[in-house]
XYZ file of C-alpha atoms in Angstrom:
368
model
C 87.111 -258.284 104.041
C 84.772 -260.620 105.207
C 83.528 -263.512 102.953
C 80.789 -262.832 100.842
C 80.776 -259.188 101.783
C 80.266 -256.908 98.554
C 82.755 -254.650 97.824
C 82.245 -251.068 98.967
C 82.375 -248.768 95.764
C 83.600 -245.242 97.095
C 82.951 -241.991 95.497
C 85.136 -239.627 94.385
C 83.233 -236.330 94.008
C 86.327 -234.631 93.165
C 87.072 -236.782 89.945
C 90.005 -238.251 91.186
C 91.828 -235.383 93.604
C 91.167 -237.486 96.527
C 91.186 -241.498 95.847
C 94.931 -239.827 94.279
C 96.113 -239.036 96.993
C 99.818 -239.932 97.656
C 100.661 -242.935 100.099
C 102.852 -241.618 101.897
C 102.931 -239.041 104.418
C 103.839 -235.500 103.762
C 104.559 -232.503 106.122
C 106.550 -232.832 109.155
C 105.994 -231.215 112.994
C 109.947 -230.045 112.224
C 110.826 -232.818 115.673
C 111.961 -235.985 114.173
C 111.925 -237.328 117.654
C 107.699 -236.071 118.156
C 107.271 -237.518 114.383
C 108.693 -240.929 115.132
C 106.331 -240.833 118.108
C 103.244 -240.126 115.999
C 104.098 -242.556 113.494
C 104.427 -244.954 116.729
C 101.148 -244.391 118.015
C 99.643 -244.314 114.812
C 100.967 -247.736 114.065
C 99.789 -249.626 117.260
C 96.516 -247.726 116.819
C 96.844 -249.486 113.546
C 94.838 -247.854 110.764
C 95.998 -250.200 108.017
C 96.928 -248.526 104.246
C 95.293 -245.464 105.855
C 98.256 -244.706 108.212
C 99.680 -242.255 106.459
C 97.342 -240.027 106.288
C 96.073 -239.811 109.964
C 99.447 -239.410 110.991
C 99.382 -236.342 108.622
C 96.392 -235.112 109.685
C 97.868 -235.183 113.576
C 100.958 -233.340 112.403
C 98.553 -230.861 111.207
C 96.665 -230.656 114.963
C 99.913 -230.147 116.275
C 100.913 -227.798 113.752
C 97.627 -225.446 114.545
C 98.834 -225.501 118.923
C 101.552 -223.575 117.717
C 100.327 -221.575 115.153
C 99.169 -217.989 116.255
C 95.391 -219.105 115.815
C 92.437 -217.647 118.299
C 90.373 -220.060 120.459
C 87.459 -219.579 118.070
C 89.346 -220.408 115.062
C 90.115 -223.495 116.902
C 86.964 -224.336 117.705
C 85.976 -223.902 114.469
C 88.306 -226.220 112.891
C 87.846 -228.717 115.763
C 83.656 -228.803 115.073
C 84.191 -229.005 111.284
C 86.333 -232.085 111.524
C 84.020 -233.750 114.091
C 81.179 -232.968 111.429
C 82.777 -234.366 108.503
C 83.867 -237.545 110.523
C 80.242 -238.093 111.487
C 78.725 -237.485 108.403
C 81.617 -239.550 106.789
C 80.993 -242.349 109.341
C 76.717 -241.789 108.766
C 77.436 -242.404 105.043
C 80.276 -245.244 105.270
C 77.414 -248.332 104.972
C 75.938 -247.232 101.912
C 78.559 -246.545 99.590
C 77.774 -249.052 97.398
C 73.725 -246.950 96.641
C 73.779 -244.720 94.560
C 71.909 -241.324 95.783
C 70.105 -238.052 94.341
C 70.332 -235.243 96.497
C 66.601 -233.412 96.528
C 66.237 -229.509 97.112
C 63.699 -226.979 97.497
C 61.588 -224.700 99.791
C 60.560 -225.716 103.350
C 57.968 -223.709 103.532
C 56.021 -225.386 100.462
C 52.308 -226.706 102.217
C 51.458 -230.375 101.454
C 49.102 -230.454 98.571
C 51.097 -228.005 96.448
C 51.867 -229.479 93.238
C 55.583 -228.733 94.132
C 54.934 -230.816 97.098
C 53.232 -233.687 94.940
C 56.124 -233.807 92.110
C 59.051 -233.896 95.004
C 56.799 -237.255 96.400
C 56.548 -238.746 92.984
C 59.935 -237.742 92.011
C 61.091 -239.763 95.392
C 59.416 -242.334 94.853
C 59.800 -243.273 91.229
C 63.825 -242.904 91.872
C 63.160 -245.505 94.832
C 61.989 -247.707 92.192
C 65.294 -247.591 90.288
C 67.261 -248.030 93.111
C 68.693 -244.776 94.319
C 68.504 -243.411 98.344
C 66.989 -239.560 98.577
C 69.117 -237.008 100.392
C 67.190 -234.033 101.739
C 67.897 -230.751 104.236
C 65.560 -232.868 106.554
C 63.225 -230.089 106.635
C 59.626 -230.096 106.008
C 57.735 -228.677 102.803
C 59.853 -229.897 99.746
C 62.475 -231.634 101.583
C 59.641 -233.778 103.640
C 57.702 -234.398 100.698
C 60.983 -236.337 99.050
C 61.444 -238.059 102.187
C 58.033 -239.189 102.501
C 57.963 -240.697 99.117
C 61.525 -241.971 99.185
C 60.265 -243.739 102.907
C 62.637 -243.813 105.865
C 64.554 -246.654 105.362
C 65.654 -245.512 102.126
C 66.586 -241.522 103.397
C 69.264 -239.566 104.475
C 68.550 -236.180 106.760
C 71.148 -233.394 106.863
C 69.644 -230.892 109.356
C 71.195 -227.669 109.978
C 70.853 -226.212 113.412
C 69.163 -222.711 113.324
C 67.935 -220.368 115.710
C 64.513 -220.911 113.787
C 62.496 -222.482 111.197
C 64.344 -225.673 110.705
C 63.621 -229.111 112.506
C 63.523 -232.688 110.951
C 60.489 -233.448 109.589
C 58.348 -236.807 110.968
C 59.654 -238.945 108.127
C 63.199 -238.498 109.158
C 63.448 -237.899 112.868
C 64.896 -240.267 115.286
C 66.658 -241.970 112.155
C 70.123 -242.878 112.522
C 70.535 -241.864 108.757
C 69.823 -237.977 110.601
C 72.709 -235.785 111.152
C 72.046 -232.086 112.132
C 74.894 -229.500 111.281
C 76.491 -226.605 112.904
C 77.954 -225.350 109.635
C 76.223 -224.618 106.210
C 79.697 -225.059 104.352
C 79.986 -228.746 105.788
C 76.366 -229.794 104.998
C 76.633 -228.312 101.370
C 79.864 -230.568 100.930
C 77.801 -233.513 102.258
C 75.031 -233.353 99.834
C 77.889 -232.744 96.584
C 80.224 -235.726 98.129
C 77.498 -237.987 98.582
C 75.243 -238.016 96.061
C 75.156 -239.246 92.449
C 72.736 -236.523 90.939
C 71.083 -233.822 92.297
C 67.380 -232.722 91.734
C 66.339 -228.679 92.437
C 62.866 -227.970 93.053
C 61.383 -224.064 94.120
C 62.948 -222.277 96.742
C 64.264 -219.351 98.319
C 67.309 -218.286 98.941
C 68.909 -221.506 100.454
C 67.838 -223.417 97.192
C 69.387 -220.968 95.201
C 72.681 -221.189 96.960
C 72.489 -225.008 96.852
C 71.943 -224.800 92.970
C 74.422 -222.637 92.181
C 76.957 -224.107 94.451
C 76.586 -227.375 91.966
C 76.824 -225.739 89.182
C 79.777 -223.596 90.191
C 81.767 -226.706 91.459
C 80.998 -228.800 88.283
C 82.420 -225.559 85.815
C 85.226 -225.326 88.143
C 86.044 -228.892 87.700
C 85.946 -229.061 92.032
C 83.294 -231.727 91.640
C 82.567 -234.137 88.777
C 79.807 -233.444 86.457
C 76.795 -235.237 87.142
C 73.131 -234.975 86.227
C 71.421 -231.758 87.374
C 67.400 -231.363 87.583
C 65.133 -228.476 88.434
C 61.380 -229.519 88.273
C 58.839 -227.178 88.346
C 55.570 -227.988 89.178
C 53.318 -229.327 86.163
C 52.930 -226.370 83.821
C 54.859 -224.107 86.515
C 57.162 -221.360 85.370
C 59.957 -221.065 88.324
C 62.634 -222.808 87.049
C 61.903 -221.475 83.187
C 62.266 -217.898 84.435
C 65.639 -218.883 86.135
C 66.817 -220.580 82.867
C 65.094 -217.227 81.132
C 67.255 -215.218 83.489
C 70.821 -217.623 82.865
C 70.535 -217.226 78.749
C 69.358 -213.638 78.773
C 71.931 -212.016 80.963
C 75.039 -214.458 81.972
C 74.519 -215.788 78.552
C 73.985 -212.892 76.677
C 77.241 -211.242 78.788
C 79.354 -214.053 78.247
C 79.621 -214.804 81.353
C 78.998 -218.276 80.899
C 79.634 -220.318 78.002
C 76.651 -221.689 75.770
C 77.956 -225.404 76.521
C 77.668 -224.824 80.181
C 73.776 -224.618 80.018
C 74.104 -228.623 79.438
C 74.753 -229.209 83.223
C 71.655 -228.798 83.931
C 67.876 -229.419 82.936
C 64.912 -228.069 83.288
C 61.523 -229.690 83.315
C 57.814 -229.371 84.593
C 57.437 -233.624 84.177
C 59.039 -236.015 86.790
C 58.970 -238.831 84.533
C 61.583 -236.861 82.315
C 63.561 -235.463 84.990
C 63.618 -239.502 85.958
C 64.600 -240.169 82.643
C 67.575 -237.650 82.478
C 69.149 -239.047 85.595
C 68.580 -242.744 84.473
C 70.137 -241.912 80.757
C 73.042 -240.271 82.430
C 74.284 -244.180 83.804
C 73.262 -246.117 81.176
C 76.663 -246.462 79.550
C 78.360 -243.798 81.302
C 79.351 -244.670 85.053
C 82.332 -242.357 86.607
C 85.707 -240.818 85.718
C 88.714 -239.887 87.560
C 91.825 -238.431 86.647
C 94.985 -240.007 86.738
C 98.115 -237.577 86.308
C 97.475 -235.951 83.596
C 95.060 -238.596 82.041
C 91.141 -238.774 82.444
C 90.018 -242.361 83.055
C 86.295 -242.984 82.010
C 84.928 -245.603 83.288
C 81.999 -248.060 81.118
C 79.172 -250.454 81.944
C 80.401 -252.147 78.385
C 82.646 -251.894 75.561
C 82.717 -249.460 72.630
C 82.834 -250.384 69.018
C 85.444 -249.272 66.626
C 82.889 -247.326 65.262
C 81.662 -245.430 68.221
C 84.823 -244.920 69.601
C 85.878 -242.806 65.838
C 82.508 -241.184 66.462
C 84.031 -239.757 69.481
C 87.287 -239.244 68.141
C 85.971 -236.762 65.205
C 83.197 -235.293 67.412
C 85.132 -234.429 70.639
C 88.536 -233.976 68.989
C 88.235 -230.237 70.794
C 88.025 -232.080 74.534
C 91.317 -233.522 73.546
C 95.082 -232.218 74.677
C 96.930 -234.717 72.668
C 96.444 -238.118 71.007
C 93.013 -239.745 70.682
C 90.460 -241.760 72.651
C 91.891 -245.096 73.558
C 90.030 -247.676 74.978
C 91.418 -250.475 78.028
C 91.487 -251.526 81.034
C 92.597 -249.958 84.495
C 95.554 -248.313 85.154
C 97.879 -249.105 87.811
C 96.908 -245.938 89.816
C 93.034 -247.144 89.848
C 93.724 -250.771 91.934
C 92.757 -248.657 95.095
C 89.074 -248.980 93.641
C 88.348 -252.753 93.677
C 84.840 -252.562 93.314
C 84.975 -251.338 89.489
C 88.197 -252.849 88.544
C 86.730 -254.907 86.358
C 84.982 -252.225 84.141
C 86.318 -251.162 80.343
C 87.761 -247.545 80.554
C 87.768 -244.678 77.880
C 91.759 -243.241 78.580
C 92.321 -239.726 77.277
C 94.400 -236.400 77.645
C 91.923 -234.107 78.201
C 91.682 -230.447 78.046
C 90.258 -229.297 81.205
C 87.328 -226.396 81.771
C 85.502 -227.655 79.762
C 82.517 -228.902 81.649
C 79.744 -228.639 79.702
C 81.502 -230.047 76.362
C 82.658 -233.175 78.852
C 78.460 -233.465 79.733
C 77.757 -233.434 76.020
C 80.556 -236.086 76.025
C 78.779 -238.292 78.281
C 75.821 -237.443 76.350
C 76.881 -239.077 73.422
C 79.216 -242.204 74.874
C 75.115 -242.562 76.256
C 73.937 -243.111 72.826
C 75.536 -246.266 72.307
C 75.235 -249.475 72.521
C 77.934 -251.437 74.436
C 78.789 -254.772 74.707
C 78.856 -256.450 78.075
């Protein structure tokens, strides 16, 4: 690392599934003579710590030329990991921002209130510091760009046979990427951003939210803060939380505590607010083994820390909340070494409970 060069603070949307992942290489071509080669090749190519794993993931290209697979399927593959490299590499420079991934219609005119209050939302999240991710569409996606400005955007086109092109904000960026697959530009958005913010749309929107909110339940993605603003006194986003307690609620389909991943609002400032709140104490978590690691802008007291102990005893699989430092298994993340952790053993599916978690640990006042 060069001097002076701030340390690059990578996210782990998964919660800990990938920074985990073991040093070594695993899987074999079944030639020890063709693996020696590989790990030859690999080595003067010289990839540092991260050896391992591209000489895995060559294995794996080998492993698909003599697997009965079609020339579409490979082509398939082949454009998917070309995608995720470039959006990986697109990315790489700004890990260290944090991001809020902005949704809605691109067919909403300028002038529309839900054009306004995507602008505003943009640009009062510029203000504390966070980078606006957008479909690079027009309507609702241009609006966000346009008040989140160029320099401080992030375009993820998708190549259709109509409708979609980069709006004027956007275009010609080198923060622009245009995709060939839905299913790689909807992990984009989840991997690289820090909250997400849902404003009307059609079907597209609708998939994006509930793509979230399924990988947050699941416990595929870590929980993070979840808007949907409606226009000022606008109803869209009340009948969809209408429709979620009425029927999937009602049904039991869902669990009460899983209508806390989200939020719904008709005012920017508080859908502003709930992102902002969400970091205030609380800043990530991964899980080690069978441990969840919570990570802390500041120290607990004694009495916060039995506050959680009484009120979250249910989010516990054994023992208690313990507070300390990092564990072995986190030195791979420099950048927030430094940072107190809450150490539990959790009981997992529980996603909404965890929110209210975070909710709480929110609440308090920490010491630096």
């Amino acid at each position: 690392m060069k001097k002076n060069q701030p340390l690059l603070e990578e996210k782990d949307f998964t919660g800990g599934g990938i920074l985990a992942l073991p040093s070594n290489r695993v899987g074999t071509t079944g030639n020890k003579d063709i693996d020696e080669q590989i790990s030859a090749l690999v080595e003067e190519w010289d990839c540092g710590h991260r050896n391992p794993l591209i000489e895995e993931l060559i294995v794996t290209s080998l492993k698909l030329g003599h697997d009965t697979n079609t020339a579409a399927d490979l082509k398939l593959i082949n454009r998917t990991l070309k995608e995720l490299r470039a959006s990986a590499k697109m990315f790489h420079p700004y890990l260290s921002v944090r991001k809020v991934a902005v949704y809605g219609s691109a067919r909403t005119p300028a002038g529309q209130p839900e054009f306004e209050a995507a602008k505003e939302f943009s640009e009062k999240m510029l203000k504390h510091k966070f980078m606006t991710i957008t479909g690079a569409g027009d309507g609702i996606m241009g609006a966000a760009q346009m008040g989140a400005g160029r320099d401080n955007s992030f375009g993820l086109n998708i190549s259709l046979p109509f409708e979609q092109s980069a709006n004027e904000t956007i275009l010609g960026d080198h923060k622009l990427i245009t995709y060939n697959y839905f299913f790689t530009r909807k992990l984009a958005f989840v991997k690289e951003s820090n909250a997400a913010a849902l404003f009307p749309g059609g079907f597209g929107t609708m998939d994006e939210c509930f793509e979230v909110l399924t990988l947050m339940q699941t416990g595929k993605a870590s929980v993070f803060p979840v808007v949907m603003i409606d226009a000022p006194g606008g109803s869209y986003w009340k009948t969809f939380l209408q429709f979620v307690r009425e029927h999937l609620g009602r049904l039991n389909l869902i669990s009460e505590e899983d209508l806390n991943l989200f939020k719904v609002t008709d005012d920017v400032d508080e859908a502003v607010e709930e992102i902002m709140h969400f970091y205030k104490v609380f800043h990530s978590y991964r899980y080690v083994g069978e441990k969840m690691v919570i990570r802390l802008q500041g120290k607990l007291s004694d009495e916060d820390l039995a506050t959680l102990n009484a009120d979250f005893a249910d989010l516990l699989k054994s023992g208690q909340f313990e507070q300390g430092g990092a564990l072995p298994e986190e030195r791979n993340e420099e950048a927030i070494h430094k940072l107190p952790r809450l150490i539990l053993s959790v009981n997992r599916g529980k996603a909404g409970r965890l929110r209210q978690m975070i909710n709480a640990i929110n609440s308090f006042e920490v010491e630096d």
